[in-house]
PDB file of C-alpha atoms and ligand atoms in Angstrom:
ATOM      1  CA  MET A   1      25.647  -1.062 -32.885  1.00 44.00           C
ATOM      2  CA  GLN A   2      22.328  -0.326 -33.647  1.00 44.00           C
ATOM      3  CA  GLN A   3      20.034   2.838 -34.349  1.00 41.00           C
ATOM      4  CA  GLY A   4      18.148   3.729 -31.179  1.00 42.00           C
ATOM      5  CA  PRO A   5      14.113   3.489 -31.638  1.00 45.00           C
ATOM      6  CA  LEU A   6      13.942   7.388 -29.980  1.00 45.00           C
ATOM      7  CA  GLN A   7      15.609  10.004 -31.606  1.00 46.00           C
ATOM      8  CA  GLY A   8      18.103   8.446 -33.558  1.00 48.00           C
ATOM      9  CA  TRP A   9      20.280   7.837 -30.171  1.00 56.00           C
ATOM     10  CA  MET A  10      22.698   5.126 -30.660  1.00 62.00           C
ATOM     11  CA  MET A  11      21.893   2.154 -28.708  1.00 69.00           C
ATOM     12  CA  SER A  12      23.943  -0.693 -27.902  1.00 93.00           C
ATOM     13  CA  VAL A  13      24.835  -4.011 -26.411  1.00 96.00           C
ATOM     14  CA  TYR A  14      27.311  -3.860 -23.353  1.00 97.00           C
ATOM     15  CA  GLN A  15      28.498  -6.437 -21.221  1.00 97.00           C
ATOM     16  CA  SER A  16      28.844  -5.414 -17.503  1.00 97.00           C
ATOM     17  CA  THR A  17      29.765  -6.745 -14.382  1.00 97.00           C
ATOM     18  CA  LEU A  18      27.646  -6.159 -10.794  1.00 98.00           C
ATOM     19  CA  LEU A  19      29.938  -4.032  -8.414  1.00 98.00           C
ATOM     20  CA  GLY A  20      27.663  -3.917  -5.088  1.00 98.00           C
ATOM     21  CA  ARG A  21      24.457  -3.158  -3.778  1.00 97.00           C
ATOM     22  CA  THR A  22      23.261  -0.808  -0.971  1.00 97.00           C
ATOM     23  CA  GLU A  23      19.964  -0.934   0.863  1.00 97.00           C
ATOM     24  CA  VAL A  24      18.605   2.935  -0.195  1.00 98.00           C
ATOM     25  CA  ALA A  25      14.964   2.861   1.660  1.00 97.00           C
ATOM     26  CA  GLU A  26      13.004   0.005   3.240  1.00 97.00           C
ATOM     27  CA  GLY A  27      12.709  -2.819   0.828  1.00 96.00           C
ATOM     28  CA  THR A  28      14.375  -0.694  -1.802  1.00 98.00           C
ATOM     29  CA  MET A  29      17.818  -1.456  -3.109  1.00 98.00           C
ATOM     30  CA  ALA A  30      20.631   0.255  -5.075  1.00 98.00           C
ATOM     31  CA  PHE A  31      22.794  -2.108  -7.761  1.00 98.00           C
ATOM     32  CA  GLN A  32      26.185  -0.667  -9.021  1.00 98.00           C
ATOM     33  CA  PHE A  33      27.186  -1.819 -12.004  1.00 98.00           C
ATOM     34  CA  GLU A  34      30.484  -1.545 -14.026  1.00 98.00           C
ATOM     35  CA  LYS A  35      29.981   1.367 -16.640  1.00 98.00           C
ATOM     36  CA  PRO A  36      30.915   0.395 -19.837  1.00 96.00           C
ATOM     37  CA  LYS A  37      34.033   1.548 -21.803  1.00 93.00           C
ATOM     38  CA  ASP A  38      32.502   3.966 -24.930  1.00 94.00           C
ATOM     39  CA  PHE A  39      29.062   3.749 -22.899  1.00 96.00           C
ATOM     40  CA  VAL A  40      27.805   6.890 -23.012  1.00 97.00           C
ATOM     41  CA  PHE A  41      24.028   8.530 -22.041  1.00 98.00           C
ATOM     42  CA  LYS A  42      21.994  11.630 -21.015  1.00 98.00           C
ATOM     43  CA  ALA A  43      21.323  11.968 -17.737  1.00 98.00           C
ATOM     44  CA  GLY A  44      17.630  10.949 -17.206  1.00 98.00           C
ATOM     45  CA  GLN A  45      18.035   7.946 -19.688  1.00 98.00           C
ATOM     46  CA  TYR A  46      17.267   4.242 -19.161  1.00 98.00           C
ATOM     47  CA  ILE A  47      18.899   0.791 -20.126  1.00 98.00           C
ATOM     48  CA  ASP A  48      17.611  -2.750 -20.420  1.00 97.00           C
ATOM     49  CA  LEU A  49      19.261  -4.646 -17.781  1.00 98.00           C
ATOM     50  CA  THR A  50      19.697  -8.437 -18.874  1.00 97.00           C
ATOM     51  CA  LEU A  51      20.457 -11.147 -15.676  1.00 95.00           C
ATOM     52  CA  PHE A  52      21.536 -14.656 -16.172  1.00 90.00           C
ATOM     53  CA  GLY A  53      20.784 -17.455 -13.520  1.00 76.00           C
ATOM     54  CA  SER A  54      21.412 -21.265 -13.423  1.00 71.00           C
ATOM     55  CA  GLN A  55      17.388 -22.020 -12.589  1.00 70.00           C
ATOM     56  CA  PRO A  56      15.699 -23.355 -15.952  1.00 68.00           C
ATOM     57  CA  GLY A  57      14.694 -20.612 -18.423  1.00 66.00           C
ATOM     58  CA  LEU A  58      17.135 -18.315 -17.018  1.00 69.00           C
ATOM     59  CA  GLN A  59      20.269 -19.242 -19.163  1.00 68.00           C
ATOM     60  CA  ASN A  60      19.212 -17.114 -21.799  1.00 75.00           C
ATOM     61  CA  GLY A  61      18.850 -14.014 -19.390  1.00 86.00           C
ATOM     62  CA  MET A  62      15.638 -12.273 -18.043  1.00 93.00           C
ATOM     63  CA  THR A  63      15.595  -8.697 -18.892  1.00 95.00           C
ATOM     64  CA  HIS A  64      13.829  -5.513 -17.231  1.00 96.00           C
ATOM     65  CA  THR A  65      14.256  -1.870 -17.655  1.00 97.00           C
ATOM     66  CA  PHE A  66      15.673   0.484 -15.038  1.00 98.00           C
ATOM     67  CA  SER A  67      16.439   4.264 -15.490  1.00 98.00           C
ATOM     68  CA  ILE A  68      19.944   5.029 -14.744  1.00 98.00           C
ATOM     69  CA  ALA A  69      20.196   6.545 -11.033  1.00 98.00           C
ATOM     70  CA  SER A  70      23.651   8.040 -11.617  1.00 98.00           C
ATOM     71  CA  SER A  71      25.217  10.964 -13.101  1.00 98.00           C
ATOM     72  CA  PRO A  72      26.676  10.382 -16.736  1.00 98.00           C
ATOM     73  CA  CYS A  73      30.005  11.795 -14.764  1.00 98.00           C
ATOM     74  CA  ASP A  74      29.954   9.073 -12.257  1.00 98.00           C
ATOM     75  CA  GLU A  75      32.157   6.197 -12.295  1.00 97.00           C
ATOM     76  CA  ARG A  76      29.591   3.247 -12.155  1.00 98.00           C
ATOM     77  CA  LEU A  77      26.121   2.715 -13.495  1.00 98.00           C
ATOM     78  CA  LEU A  78      23.499   2.576 -10.789  1.00 98.00           C
ATOM     79  CA  VAL A  79      20.117   1.412 -10.926  1.00 98.00           C
ATOM     80  CA  THR A  80      17.257   1.295  -8.183  1.00 98.00           C
ATOM     81  CA  THR A  81      14.686  -1.149  -7.313  1.00 98.00           C
ATOM     82  CA  ARG A  82      11.762  -1.683  -4.771  1.00 97.00           C
ATOM     83  CA  MET A  83      12.236  -5.609  -3.863  1.00 96.00           C
ATOM     84  CA  ARG A  84       9.472  -7.618  -4.521  1.00 94.00           C
ATOM     85  CA  ASN A  85       9.331 -11.537  -4.689  1.00 93.00           C
ATOM     86  CA  THR A  86       9.539 -11.829  -8.608  1.00 92.00           C
ATOM     87  CA  VAL A  87      12.037 -14.241 -10.262  1.00 90.00           C
ATOM     88  CA  PHE A  88      14.217 -11.088 -11.679  1.00 93.00           C
ATOM     89  CA  LYS A  89      14.283  -9.303  -8.342  1.00 94.00           C
ATOM     90  CA  ARG A  90      15.287 -12.269  -6.528  1.00 92.00           C
ATOM     91  CA  THR A  91      17.878 -13.217  -9.086  1.00 92.00           C
ATOM     92  CA  LEU A  92      19.150  -9.425  -8.685  1.00 94.00           C
ATOM     93  CA  SER A  93      19.079  -9.759  -4.891  1.00 94.00           C
ATOM     94  CA  ALA A  94      20.886 -13.094  -4.673  1.00 93.00           C
ATOM     95  CA  LEU A  95      23.152 -12.363  -7.597  1.00 94.00           C
ATOM     96  CA  PRO A  96      27.165 -12.480  -6.486  1.00 95.00           C
ATOM     97  CA  ILE A  97      29.090  -9.275  -6.584  1.00 97.00           C
ATOM     98  CA  GLY A  98      31.346  -9.592  -9.515  1.00 97.00           C
ATOM     99  CA  SER A  99      28.371 -11.491 -11.902  1.00 95.00           C
ATOM    100  CA  PRO A 100      27.974 -10.889 -15.365  1.00 95.00           C
ATOM    101  CA  ALA A 101      24.829  -8.743 -16.575  1.00 96.00           C
ATOM    102  CA  ARG A 102      24.283  -7.399 -20.040  1.00 97.00           C
ATOM    103  CA  ILE A 103      22.782  -3.712 -20.495  1.00 97.00           C
ATOM    104  CA  GLU A 104      21.452  -2.504 -23.569  1.00 97.00           C
ATOM    105  CA  GLY A 105      20.940   1.449 -24.396  1.00 96.00           C
ATOM    106  CA  PRO A 106      21.086   3.829 -23.581  1.00 97.00           C
ATOM    107  CA  MET A 107      17.124   4.712 -24.529  1.00 97.00           C
ATOM    108  CA  GLY A 108      14.672   7.701 -23.840  1.00 97.00           C
ATOM    109  CA  SER A 109      14.224  11.186 -23.991  1.00 97.00           C
ATOM    110  CA  PHE A 110      13.239  12.192 -20.655  1.00 98.00           C
ATOM    111  CA  SER A 111      16.355  14.291 -20.357  1.00 98.00           C
ATOM    112  CA  LEU A 112      16.651  18.131 -19.076  1.00 98.00           C
ATOM    113  CA  HIS A 113      15.712  21.109 -21.585  1.00 98.00           C
ATOM    114  CA  ASN A 114      18.465  23.015 -22.869  1.00 97.00           C
ATOM    115  CA  ASN A 115      16.765  26.625 -22.282  1.00 96.00           C
ATOM    116  CA  THR A 116      18.158  27.416 -18.904  1.00 96.00           C
ATOM    117  CA  ALA A 117      15.979  30.206 -18.668  1.00 95.00           C
ATOM    118  CA  LYS A 118      13.026  27.858 -18.095  1.00 96.00           C
ATOM    119  CA  PRO A 119      12.389  26.260 -14.922  1.00 96.00           C
ATOM    120  CA  ALA A 120      12.222  22.451 -14.710  1.00 98.00           C
ATOM    121  CA  VAL A 121       9.690  20.953 -11.950  1.00 98.00           C
ATOM    122  CA  PHE A 122      10.345  17.298 -11.263  1.00 98.00           C
ATOM    123  CA  LEU A 123       7.375  15.173 -10.099  1.00 98.00           C
ATOM    124  CA  ALA A 124       8.490  12.008  -8.510  1.00 98.00           C
ATOM    125  CA  GLY A 125       6.549   9.222  -7.281  1.00 97.00           C
ATOM    126  CA  GLY A 126       8.396   6.958  -5.233  1.00 97.00           C
ATOM    127  CA  ILE A 127      11.100   4.961  -7.162  1.00 97.00           C
ATOM    128  CA  GLY A 128      10.442   7.133 -10.032  1.00 98.00           C
ATOM    129  CA  ILE A 129      13.458   9.319  -8.228  1.00 98.00           C
ATOM    130  CA  ALA A 130      15.775   7.474 -10.163  1.00 98.00           C
ATOM    131  CA  PRO A 131      15.845   9.484 -13.288  1.00 98.00           C
ATOM    132  CA  PHE A 132      15.690  12.758 -11.075  1.00 98.00           C
ATOM    133  CA  LEU A 133      18.536  11.661  -8.980  1.00 98.00           C
ATOM    134  CA  SER A 134      20.613  11.484 -12.161  1.00 98.00           C
ATOM    135  CA  ILE A 135      19.734  14.692 -13.725  1.00 98.00           C
ATOM    136  CA  LEU A 136      19.873  16.623 -10.411  1.00 98.00           C
ATOM    137  CA  SER A 137      23.214  14.910  -9.678  1.00 98.00           C
ATOM    138  CA  TYR A 138      24.725  15.749 -13.202  1.00 98.00           C
ATOM    139  CA  ALA A 139      23.227  19.674 -13.145  1.00 98.00           C
ATOM    140  CA  THR A 140      24.943  20.148  -9.866  1.00 98.00           C
ATOM    141  CA  GLY A 141      28.470  18.781 -10.814  1.00 98.00           C
ATOM    142  CA  GLN A 142      28.164  20.585 -13.888  1.00 98.00           C
ATOM    143  CA  LYS A 143      26.799  23.651 -12.248  1.00 97.00           C
ATOM    144  CA  LEU A 144      24.109  24.056 -14.843  1.00 98.00           C
ATOM    145  CA  ARG A 145      22.048  27.494 -14.541  1.00 97.00           C
ATOM    146  CA  HIS A 146      18.742  25.734 -14.685  1.00 97.00           C
ATOM    147  CA  SER A 147      16.253  26.470 -11.570  1.00 96.00           C
ATOM    148  CA  MET A 148      14.927  23.119 -10.452  1.00 97.00           C
ATOM    149  CA  ILE A 149      12.417  22.045  -7.894  1.00 97.00           C
ATOM    150  CA  LEU A 150      11.693  18.424  -7.308  1.00 98.00           C
ATOM    151  CA  PHE A 151       8.425  17.441  -5.461  1.00 97.00           C
ATOM    152  CA  TYR A 152       9.256  13.991  -4.171  1.00 97.00           C
ATOM    153  CA  ALA A 153       5.983  11.946  -2.922  1.00 96.00           C
ATOM    154  CA  ASN A 154       6.522   8.585  -0.680  1.00 96.00           C
ATOM    155  CA  ARG A 155       4.143   6.753   1.400  1.00 94.00           C
ATOM    156  CA  HIS A 156       6.147   6.888   4.546  1.00 93.00           C
ATOM    157  CA  LEU A 157       9.466   8.192   5.171  1.00 93.00           C
ATOM    158  CA  GLU A 158      11.291   4.896   5.433  1.00 94.00           C
ATOM    159  CA  ASP A 159      10.159   4.487   1.542  1.00 95.00           C
ATOM    160  CA  ALA A 160      11.945   7.762   0.361  1.00 96.00           C
ATOM    161  CA  ALA A 161      14.980   6.127  -1.364  1.00 98.00           C
ATOM    162  CA  PHE A 162      18.169   8.582  -1.676  1.00 98.00           C
ATOM    163  CA  ILE A 163      16.454  11.260   0.489  1.00 96.00           C
ATOM    164  CA  HIS A 164      19.948  12.525   2.235  1.00 96.00           C
ATOM    165  CA  SER A 165      21.749  12.664  -1.120  1.00 97.00           C
ATOM    166  CA  LEU A 166      18.754  14.856  -2.274  1.00 98.00           C
ATOM    167  CA  TRP A 167      19.235  16.691   0.992  1.00 97.00           C
ATOM    168  CA  ASN A 168      23.072  17.306   0.286  1.00 98.00           C
ATOM    169  CA  LEU A 169      21.884  18.199  -3.389  1.00 98.00           C
ATOM    170  CA  GLU A 170      19.772  21.200  -2.233  1.00 98.00           C
ATOM    171  CA  CYS A 171      22.547  22.482  -0.095  1.00 98.00           C
ATOM    172  CA  ALA A 172      25.404  22.004  -2.929  1.00 98.00           C
ATOM    173  CA  ASN A 173      22.899  23.734  -5.684  1.00 98.00           C
ATOM    174  CA  PRO A 174      21.717  27.338  -4.969  1.00 97.00           C
ATOM    175  CA  ARG A 175      19.107  26.734  -7.900  1.00 97.00           C
ATOM    176  CA  PHE A 176      17.782  23.408  -6.529  1.00 98.00           C
ATOM    177  CA  ARG A 177      14.694  23.174  -3.854  1.00 97.00           C
ATOM    178  CA  PHE A 178      13.477  20.051  -2.644  1.00 97.00           C
ATOM    179  CA  VAL A 179      10.082  19.512  -1.225  1.00 96.00           C
ATOM    180  CA  PRO A 180       9.726  15.724   0.091  1.00 96.00           C
ATOM    181  CA  ILE A 181       5.941  14.926   0.540  1.00 95.00           C
ATOM    182  CA  LEU A 182       4.525  11.860   2.710  1.00 94.00           C
ATOM    183  CA  THR A 183       1.409  10.498   1.355  1.00 91.00           C
ATOM    184  CA  ARG A 184       0.584   8.326   4.669  1.00 87.00           C
ATOM    185  CA  ILE A 185       1.942   9.743   7.562  1.00 72.00           C
ATOM    186  CA  ALA A 186       0.743   7.278  10.414  1.00 58.00           C
ATOM    187  CA  ASN A 187       3.416   5.938  12.658  1.00 53.00           C
ATOM    188  CA  ASN A 188       5.694   8.413  12.023  1.00 58.00           C
ATOM    189  CA  ASN A 189       5.561   9.813  15.736  1.00 64.00           C
ATOM    190  CA  GLY A 190       4.992  13.661  14.702  1.00 67.00           C
ATOM    191  CA  ALA A 191       8.650  13.195  13.531  1.00 72.00           C
ATOM    192  CA  TRP A 192       7.598  14.616  10.039  1.00 77.00           C
ATOM    193  CA  LYS A 193       7.276  18.503   9.634  1.00 74.00           C
ATOM    194  CA  GLY A 194       7.430  18.434   6.022  1.00 79.00           C
ATOM    195  CA  LYS A 195       4.104  18.373   3.217  1.00 83.00           C
ATOM    196  CA  THR A 196       1.870  15.215   3.359  1.00 85.00           C
ATOM    197  CA  GLY A 197      -1.136  14.071   1.133  1.00 84.00           C
ATOM    198  CA  HIS A 198      -0.414  13.943  -2.791  1.00 86.00           C
ATOM    199  CA  ILE A 199       0.782  16.050  -5.124  1.00 89.00           C
ATOM    200  CA  SER A 200      -1.753  19.042  -5.381  1.00 90.00           C
ATOM    201  CA  SER A 201      -2.457  21.833  -7.479  1.00 90.00           C
ATOM    202  CA  GLU A 202      -2.096  23.987  -4.201  1.00 91.00           C
ATOM    203  CA  MET A 203       0.700  22.545  -3.348  1.00 92.00           C
ATOM    204  CA  LEU A 204       2.121  23.377  -6.810  1.00 93.00           C
ATOM    205  CA  VAL A 205       0.772  27.109  -6.591  1.00 91.00           C
ATOM    206  CA  ALA A 206       2.499  27.581  -2.964  1.00 92.00           C
ATOM    207  CA  ARG A 207       5.865  26.352  -4.238  1.00 92.00           C
ATOM    208  CA  VAL A 208       6.401  26.968  -7.932  1.00 91.00           C
ATOM    209  CA  GLY A 209       4.349  30.226  -8.399  1.00 87.00           C
ATOM    210  CA  ARG A 210       4.069  31.113 -11.936  1.00 85.00           C
ATOM    211  CA  LEU A 211       2.558  27.677 -13.238  1.00 82.00           C
ATOM    212  CA  ALA A 212       2.954  28.471 -17.001  1.00 84.00           C
ATOM    213  CA  GLY A 213       6.771  28.857 -17.691  1.00 92.00           C
ATOM    214  CA  PRO A 214       8.517  25.571 -16.522  1.00 97.00           C
ATOM    215  CA  ILE A 215       8.740  22.377 -18.324  1.00 98.00           C
ATOM    216  CA  TYR A 216       6.975  19.699 -15.495  1.00 98.00           C
ATOM    217  CA  TYR A 217       8.781  16.165 -15.759  1.00 98.00           C
ATOM    218  CA  ILE A 218       6.738  13.539 -13.821  1.00 98.00           C
ATOM    219  CA  ALA A 219       8.191   9.739 -13.145  1.00 98.00           C
ATOM    220  CA  GLY A 220       6.654   7.028 -11.305  1.00 97.00           C
ATOM    221  CA  PRO A 221       3.988   4.092 -11.509  1.00 96.00           C
ATOM    222  CA  PRO A 222       1.836   4.646 -14.298  1.00 97.00           C
ATOM    223  CA  THR A 223      -1.241   5.561 -12.112  1.00 96.00           C
ATOM    224  CA  MET A 224       1.098   8.348 -10.191  1.00 95.00           C
ATOM    225  CA  VAL A 225       1.812   9.822 -13.543  1.00 97.00           C
ATOM    226  CA  ALA A 226      -1.751   9.935 -14.907  1.00 97.00           C
ATOM    227  CA  ALA A 227      -2.935  11.404 -11.914  1.00 96.00           C
ATOM    228  CA  THR A 228      -0.537  14.071 -11.536  1.00 96.00           C
ATOM    229  CA  ARG A 229      -1.183  14.607 -15.182  1.00 97.00           C
ATOM    230  CA  ARG A 230      -4.250  15.272 -14.490  1.00 96.00           C
ATOM    231  CA  THR A 231      -3.233  17.842 -11.713  1.00 95.00           C
ATOM    232  CA  LEU A 232      -1.443  19.737 -14.114  1.00 96.00           C
ATOM    233  CA  SER A 233      -3.677  20.070 -16.695  1.00 94.00           C
ATOM    234  CA  GLU A 234      -6.612  21.264 -14.238  1.00 91.00           C
ATOM    235  CA  VAL A 235      -4.168  24.290 -13.502  1.00 90.00           C
ATOM    236  CA  GLY A 236      -3.988  24.789 -16.829  1.00 92.00           C
ATOM    237  CA  VAL A 237      -0.208  23.668 -17.937  1.00 95.00           C
ATOM    238  CA  ASP A 238       0.271  23.254 -21.313  1.00 96.00           C
ATOM    239  CA  GLU A 239       0.604  19.646 -22.898  1.00 96.00           C
ATOM    240  CA  ASP A 240       3.348  20.372 -24.771  1.00 96.00           C
ATOM    241  CA  ASP A 241       5.382  21.344 -21.553  1.00 97.00           C
ATOM    242  CA  ILE A 242       4.968  18.228 -19.754  1.00 98.00           C
ATOM    243  CA  ARG A 243       7.522  15.588 -20.369  1.00 98.00           C
ATOM    244  CA  THR A 244       6.765  11.687 -18.504  1.00 98.00           C
ATOM    245  CA  GLU A 245       8.343   8.555 -17.793  1.00 98.00           C
ATOM    246  CA  GLU A 246       5.787   5.616 -16.633  1.00 97.00           C
ATOM    247  CA  PHE A 247       7.692   2.958 -14.848  1.00 96.00           C
ATOM    248  CA  ALA A 248       5.830   0.417 -16.423  1.00 91.00           C
ATOM    249  CA  GLY A 249       5.240  -3.040 -14.346  1.00 86.00           C
ATOM    250  CA  TYR A 250       4.655  -1.186 -10.895  1.00 83.00           C
TER     251      TYR A 250
HETATM  252  C1  LIG B 301      11.478   3.494 -19.053  1.00 68.78           C
HETATM  253  C2  LIG B 301      10.983   3.060 -17.667  1.00 68.78           C
HETATM  254  C3  LIG B 301      11.954   2.723 -16.899  1.00 68.78           C
HETATM  255  C4  LIG B 301      11.991   1.855 -15.598  1.00 68.78           C
HETATM  256  N1  LIG B 301      12.666   2.235 -14.356  1.00 68.78           N
HETATM  257  C5  LIG B 301      12.426   1.621 -13.471  1.00 68.78           C
HETATM  258  C6  LIG B 301      13.600   1.889 -12.318  1.00 68.78           C
HETATM  259  O1  LIG B 301      14.420   2.574 -12.371  1.00 68.78           O
HETATM  260  N2  LIG B 301      13.502   1.504 -10.905  1.00 68.78           N
HETATM  261  C7  LIG B 301      12.489   0.352 -10.771  1.00 68.78           C
HETATM  262  O2  LIG B 301      12.312  -0.499  -9.904  1.00 68.78           O
HETATM  263  N3  LIG B 301      11.527  -0.114 -12.047  1.00 68.78           N
HETATM  264  C8  LIG B 301      11.419   0.829 -13.280  1.00 68.78           C
HETATM  265  N4  LIG B 301      10.811   0.428 -14.285  1.00 68.78           N
HETATM  266  C9  LIG B 301      10.123  -0.780 -14.160  1.00 68.78           C
HETATM  267  C10 LIG B 301      10.493  -2.057 -14.088  1.00 68.78           C
HETATM  268  O3  LIG B 301      11.109  -2.339 -15.792  1.00 68.78           O
HETATM  269  C11 LIG B 301       9.761  -3.234 -14.046  1.00 68.78           C
HETATM  270  O4  LIG B 301       8.645  -3.605 -14.675  1.00 68.78           O
HETATM  271  C12 LIG B 301       9.386  -3.391 -12.323  1.00 68.78           C
HETATM  272  O5  LIG B 301      10.245  -2.996 -11.840  1.00 68.78           O
HETATM  273  C13 LIG B 301       8.324  -4.456 -11.806  1.00 68.78           C
HETATM  274  O6  LIG B 301       9.277  -5.611 -11.570  1.00 68.78           O
HETATM  275  P1  LIG B 301       9.059  -6.553 -10.760  1.00 68.78           P
HETATM  276  O7  LIG B 301      10.059  -7.810 -11.085  1.00 68.78           O
HETATM  277  O8  LIG B 301       8.537  -6.547  -9.722  1.00 68.78           O
HETATM  278  O9  LIG B 301       7.502  -7.453 -11.308  1.00 68.78           O
HETATM  279  P2  LIG B 301       7.422  -8.174 -13.095  1.00 68.78           P
HETATM  280  O10 LIG B 301       7.435  -9.760 -12.617  1.00 68.78           O
HETATM  281  O11 LIG B 301       8.157  -7.973 -13.895  1.00 68.78           O
HETATM  282  O12 LIG B 301       6.098  -7.773 -13.300  1.00 68.78           O
HETATM  283  C14 LIG B 301       4.905  -7.636 -12.668  1.00 68.78           C
HETATM  284  C15 LIG B 301       3.413  -7.257 -13.099  1.00 68.78           C
HETATM  285  O13 LIG B 301       3.398  -6.085 -13.974  1.00 68.78           O
HETATM  286  C16 LIG B 301       3.439  -6.551 -15.661  1.00 68.78           C
HETATM  287  N5  LIG B 301       4.492  -6.125 -16.323  1.00 68.78           N
HETATM  288  C17 LIG B 301       5.880  -6.022 -16.035  1.00 68.78           C
HETATM  289  N6  LIG B 301       6.422  -5.339 -17.010  1.00 68.78           N
HETATM  290  C18 LIG B 301       5.322  -4.648 -17.771  1.00 68.78           C
HETATM  291  C19 LIG B 301       5.577  -3.876 -18.693  1.00 68.78           C
HETATM  292  N7  LIG B 301       6.903  -3.565 -18.803  1.00 68.78           N
HETATM  293  N8  LIG B 301       4.473  -3.216 -19.120  1.00 68.78           N
HETATM  294  C20 LIG B 301       2.988  -3.545 -18.533  1.00 68.78           C
HETATM  295  N9  LIG B 301       3.150  -4.396 -17.604  1.00 68.78           N
HETATM  296  C21 LIG B 301       4.100  -5.161 -17.165  1.00 68.78           C
HETATM  297  C22 LIG B 301       3.699  -8.244 -15.276  1.00 68.78           C
HETATM  298  O14 LIG B 301       2.679  -8.558 -16.486  1.00 68.78           O
HETATM  299  C23 LIG B 301       3.082  -8.367 -13.853  1.00 68.78           C
HETATM  300  O15 LIG B 301       1.582  -8.490 -13.987  1.00 68.78           O
HETATM  301  C24 LIG B 301      10.985   1.112 -15.630  1.00 68.78           C
HETATM  302  C25 LIG B 301      10.186   0.708 -16.427  1.00 68.78           C
HETATM  303  C26 LIG B 301      10.215   1.781 -17.887  1.00 68.78           C
HETATM  304  C27 LIG B 301       9.380   1.645 -18.852  1.00 68.78           C
END
């Protein structure tokens, strides 16, 4: 075991196994891995996942970083990703159930603050939903008293991973409000009755009310994180109240 790079969190290397895979949106898969005994993490943290393959160059493994999408209370570790035609994702999608994998972590400090008097505003872009699903599942299961609101932006409804789980969490947790947003609504045949456009200051004012006070969490591709951070700065949110997780590589 070694000292983690962030905040002295204990990080270690574990062996795991692929247990299953599910499609959670168009072109988006979730992968269930065995949670190694003694693997303890905080909702919102991430891991380095190493896969092994028989192709040249893969015998020593290939590593990508993933936020854990499951709650620390769940039996399995869940990670989710947009499937693209890259070596890592081709290997992951073809990996037989039962294949070994290596997990390093947990890492990161993108976790819910302790002060339950301060609301949490979660701002997710696409697959950036992963750490929020973990946090919301955990907070709901543990009946944490934080007031939470999630703005979840996707291009199209078909791209919105875990949308049913998130509606279910809203039903189960009276302190949680869910605001899905579509940034491109063409081809939805008028079926979409929710918000459209990018996460804007008007949307925040309308749904959050008093913007000073909550802690803001942004997760998604770097461009989305930067744009949302600018929006928060423009409406006067204090830098100290903004926490971000950039999914570098998108
Ligand atoms: C803290 C953290 C959490 C993440 N969580 C998730 C998650 O839950 N789900 C998910 O799908 N992805 C997550 N990512 C991103 C993930 O690690 C991959 O980078 C991403 O999925 C792209 O992989 P790929 O195989 O499609 O592309 P790749 O073949 O890996 O790369 C595509 C392009 O991005 C560049 N690139 C790749 N990685 C990086 C990097 N780290 N920094 C800068 N440029 C890079 C490559 O050079 C290439 O041009 C996370 C990243 C970080 C840092």
